[in-house]
XYZ file of N, CA and C in Angstrom:
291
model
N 17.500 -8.447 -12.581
C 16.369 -8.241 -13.458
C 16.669 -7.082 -14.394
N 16.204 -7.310 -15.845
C 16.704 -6.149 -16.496
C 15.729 -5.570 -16.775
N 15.709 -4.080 -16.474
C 14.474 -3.176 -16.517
C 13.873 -3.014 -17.972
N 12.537 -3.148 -18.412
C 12.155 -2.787 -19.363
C 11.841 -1.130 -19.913
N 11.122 -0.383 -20.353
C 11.000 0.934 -20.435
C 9.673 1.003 -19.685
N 8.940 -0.213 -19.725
C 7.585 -0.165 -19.099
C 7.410 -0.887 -18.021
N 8.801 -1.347 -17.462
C 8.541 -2.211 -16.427
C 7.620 -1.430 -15.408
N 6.797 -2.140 -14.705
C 6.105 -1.565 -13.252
C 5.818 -2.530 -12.274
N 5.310 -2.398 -11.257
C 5.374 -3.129 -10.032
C 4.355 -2.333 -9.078
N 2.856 -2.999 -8.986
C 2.083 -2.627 -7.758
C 2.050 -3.216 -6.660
N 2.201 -2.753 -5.891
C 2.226 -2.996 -4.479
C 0.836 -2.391 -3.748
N -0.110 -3.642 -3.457
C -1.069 -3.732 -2.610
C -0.570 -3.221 -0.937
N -1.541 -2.626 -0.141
C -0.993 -2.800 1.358
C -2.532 -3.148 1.747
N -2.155 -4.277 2.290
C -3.839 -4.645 2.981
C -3.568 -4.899 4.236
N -4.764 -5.033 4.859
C -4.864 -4.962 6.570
C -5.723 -4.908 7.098
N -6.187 -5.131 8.254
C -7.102 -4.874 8.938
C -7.614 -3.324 9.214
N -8.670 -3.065 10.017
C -9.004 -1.609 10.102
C -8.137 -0.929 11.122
N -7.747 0.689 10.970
C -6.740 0.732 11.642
C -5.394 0.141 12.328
N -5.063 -0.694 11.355
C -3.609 -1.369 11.902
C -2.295 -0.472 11.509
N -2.574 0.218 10.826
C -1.205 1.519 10.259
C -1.014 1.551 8.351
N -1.912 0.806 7.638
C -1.591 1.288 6.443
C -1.250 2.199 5.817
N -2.482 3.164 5.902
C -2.121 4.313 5.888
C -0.806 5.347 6.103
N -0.344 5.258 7.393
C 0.140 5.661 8.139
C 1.511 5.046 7.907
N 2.249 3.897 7.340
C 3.005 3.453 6.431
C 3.316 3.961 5.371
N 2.390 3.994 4.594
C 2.230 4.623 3.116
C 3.225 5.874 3.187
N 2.398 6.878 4.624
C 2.740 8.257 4.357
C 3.755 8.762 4.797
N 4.088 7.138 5.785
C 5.333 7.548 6.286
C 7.148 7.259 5.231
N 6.502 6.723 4.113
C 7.613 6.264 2.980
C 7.891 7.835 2.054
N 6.292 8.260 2.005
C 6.277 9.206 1.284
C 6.846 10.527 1.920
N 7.062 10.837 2.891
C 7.118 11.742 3.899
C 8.461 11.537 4.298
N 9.014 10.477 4.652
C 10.494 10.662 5.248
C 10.262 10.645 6.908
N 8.921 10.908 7.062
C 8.658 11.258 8.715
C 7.489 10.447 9.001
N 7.508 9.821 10.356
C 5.779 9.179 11.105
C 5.183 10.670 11.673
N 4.348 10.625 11.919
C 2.934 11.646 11.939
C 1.688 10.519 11.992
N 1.368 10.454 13.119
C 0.297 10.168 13.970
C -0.803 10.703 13.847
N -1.127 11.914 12.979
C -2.037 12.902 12.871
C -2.258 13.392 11.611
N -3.420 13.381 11.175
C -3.657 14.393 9.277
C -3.132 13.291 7.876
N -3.180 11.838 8.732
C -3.153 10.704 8.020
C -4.332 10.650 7.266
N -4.495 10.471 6.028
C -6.045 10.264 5.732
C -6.680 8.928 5.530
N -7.844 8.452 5.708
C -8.370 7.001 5.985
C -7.547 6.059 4.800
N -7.816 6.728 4.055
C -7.322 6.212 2.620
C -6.093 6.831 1.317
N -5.434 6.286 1.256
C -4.123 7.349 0.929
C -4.247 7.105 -0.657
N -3.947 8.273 -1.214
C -4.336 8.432 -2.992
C -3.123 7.121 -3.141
N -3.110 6.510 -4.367
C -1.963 5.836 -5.076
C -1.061 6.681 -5.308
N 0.236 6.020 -4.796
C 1.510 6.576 -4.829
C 2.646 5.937 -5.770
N 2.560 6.689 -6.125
C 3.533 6.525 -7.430
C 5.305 6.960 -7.504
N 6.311 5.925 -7.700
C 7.562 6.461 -7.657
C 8.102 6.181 -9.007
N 8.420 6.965 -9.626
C 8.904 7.168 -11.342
C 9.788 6.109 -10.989
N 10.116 5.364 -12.300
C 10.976 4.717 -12.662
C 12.921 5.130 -12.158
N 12.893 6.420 -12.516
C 14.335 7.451 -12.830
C 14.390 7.820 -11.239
N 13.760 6.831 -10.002
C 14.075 7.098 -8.773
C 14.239 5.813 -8.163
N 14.310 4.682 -9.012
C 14.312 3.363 -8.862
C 15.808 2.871 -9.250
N 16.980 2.239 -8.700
C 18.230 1.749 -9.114
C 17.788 0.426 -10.508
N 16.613 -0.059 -10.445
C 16.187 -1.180 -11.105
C 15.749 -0.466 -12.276
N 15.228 0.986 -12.114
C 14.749 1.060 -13.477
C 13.280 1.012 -13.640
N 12.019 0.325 -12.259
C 11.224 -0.165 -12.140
C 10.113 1.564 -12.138
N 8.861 1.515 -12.478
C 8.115 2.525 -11.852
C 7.115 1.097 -10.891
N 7.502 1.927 -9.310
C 6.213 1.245 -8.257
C 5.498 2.242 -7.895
N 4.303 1.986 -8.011
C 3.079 1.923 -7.623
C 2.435 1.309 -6.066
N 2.379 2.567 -5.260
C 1.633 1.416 -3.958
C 0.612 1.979 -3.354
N -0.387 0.906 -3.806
C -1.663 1.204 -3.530
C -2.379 0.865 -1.979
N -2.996 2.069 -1.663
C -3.526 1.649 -0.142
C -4.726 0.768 -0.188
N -5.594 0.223 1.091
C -6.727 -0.691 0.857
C -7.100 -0.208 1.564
N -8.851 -0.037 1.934
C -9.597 -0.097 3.164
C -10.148 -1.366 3.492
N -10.371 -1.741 4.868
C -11.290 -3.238 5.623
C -12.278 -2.879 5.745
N -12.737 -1.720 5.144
C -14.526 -1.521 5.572
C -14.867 -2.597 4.276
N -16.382 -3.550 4.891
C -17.199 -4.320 3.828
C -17.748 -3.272 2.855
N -18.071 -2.291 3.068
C -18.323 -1.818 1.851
C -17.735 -1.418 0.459
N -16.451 -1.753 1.139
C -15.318 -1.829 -0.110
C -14.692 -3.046 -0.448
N -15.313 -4.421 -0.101
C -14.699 -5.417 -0.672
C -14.300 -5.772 -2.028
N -15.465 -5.217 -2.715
C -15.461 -5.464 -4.163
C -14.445 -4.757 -5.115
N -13.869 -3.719 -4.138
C -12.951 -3.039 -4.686
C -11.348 -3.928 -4.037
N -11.396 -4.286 -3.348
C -10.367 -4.703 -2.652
C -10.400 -6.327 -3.797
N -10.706 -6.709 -4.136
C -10.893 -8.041 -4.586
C -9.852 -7.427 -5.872
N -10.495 -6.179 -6.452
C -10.217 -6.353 -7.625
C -8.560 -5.368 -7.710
N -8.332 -5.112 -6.288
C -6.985 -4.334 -6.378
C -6.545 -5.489 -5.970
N -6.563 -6.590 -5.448
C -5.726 -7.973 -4.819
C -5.376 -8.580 -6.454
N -6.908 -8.395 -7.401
C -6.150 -9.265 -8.701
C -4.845 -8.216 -9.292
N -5.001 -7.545 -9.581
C -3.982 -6.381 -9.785
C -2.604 -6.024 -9.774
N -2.575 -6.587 -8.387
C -1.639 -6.391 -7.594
C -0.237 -7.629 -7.696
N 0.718 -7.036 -7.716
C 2.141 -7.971 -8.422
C 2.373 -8.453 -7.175
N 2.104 -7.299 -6.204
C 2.846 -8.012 -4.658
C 1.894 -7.260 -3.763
N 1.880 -7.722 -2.231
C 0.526 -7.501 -1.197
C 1.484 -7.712 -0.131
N 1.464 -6.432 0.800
C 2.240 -6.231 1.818
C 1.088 -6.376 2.568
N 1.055 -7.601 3.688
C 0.362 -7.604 5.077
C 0.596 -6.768 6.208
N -0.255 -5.856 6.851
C -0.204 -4.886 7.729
C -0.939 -5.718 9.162
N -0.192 -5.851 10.045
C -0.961 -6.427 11.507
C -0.170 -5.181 12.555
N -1.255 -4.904 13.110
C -1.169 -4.740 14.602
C -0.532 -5.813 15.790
N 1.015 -5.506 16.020
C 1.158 -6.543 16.851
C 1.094 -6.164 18.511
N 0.320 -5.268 18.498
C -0.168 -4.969 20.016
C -1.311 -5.630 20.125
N -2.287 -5.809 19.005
C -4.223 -6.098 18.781
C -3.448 -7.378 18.311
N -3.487 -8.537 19.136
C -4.107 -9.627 18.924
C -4.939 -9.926 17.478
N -5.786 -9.645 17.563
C -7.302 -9.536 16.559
C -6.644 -9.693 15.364
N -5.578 -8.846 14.930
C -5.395 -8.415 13.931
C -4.551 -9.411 13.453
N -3.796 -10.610 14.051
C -2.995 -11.242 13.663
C -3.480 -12.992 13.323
N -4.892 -13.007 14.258
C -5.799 -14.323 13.651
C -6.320 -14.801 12.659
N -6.158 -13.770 11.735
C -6.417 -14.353 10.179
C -5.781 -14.598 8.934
């Protein structure tokens, strides 16, 4: 793929409640897992282009499963170039839908 100057790429992470989104996110950003001082919802993370071999700037955006944020989740799913599924494969629950 040949990089444009504006190429970009968002990356959705959706999931169930507490399955590790978060905790994914911070662990890309971090270099390290930390179990602790994760926050529910992780700001958008952004990696410049000039740290990408492609040339690309990604973008990866966290989601919450609370209903009170569907309407927001709808409209980060249209958004979104690509949607990383997060399951709990200890919770059952999390893998039935």
């Amino acid at each position: 793929m040949q990089a444009t100057e504006h190429a970009r790429v968002r990356i959705l992470v959706v999931g169930d409640e507490a399955v590790g989104k978060s905790s994914l996110i911070s662990t890309l950003v971090s270099h390290a897992f930390c179990e602790r001082d994760v926050p529910p919802l992780m700001a958008d993370v952004r990696i410049p282009r000039e740290e990408s071999s492609e040339g690309v700037e990604t973008v990866i955006v966290d989601s919450s499963a609370a209903r009170a944020r569907r309407d927001a989740l709808v409209g980060e799913l249209a958004r979104a170039d690509s949607i990383v599924l997060v399951y709990d494969t200890e919770r059952a629950d999390t893998c039935a839908r």
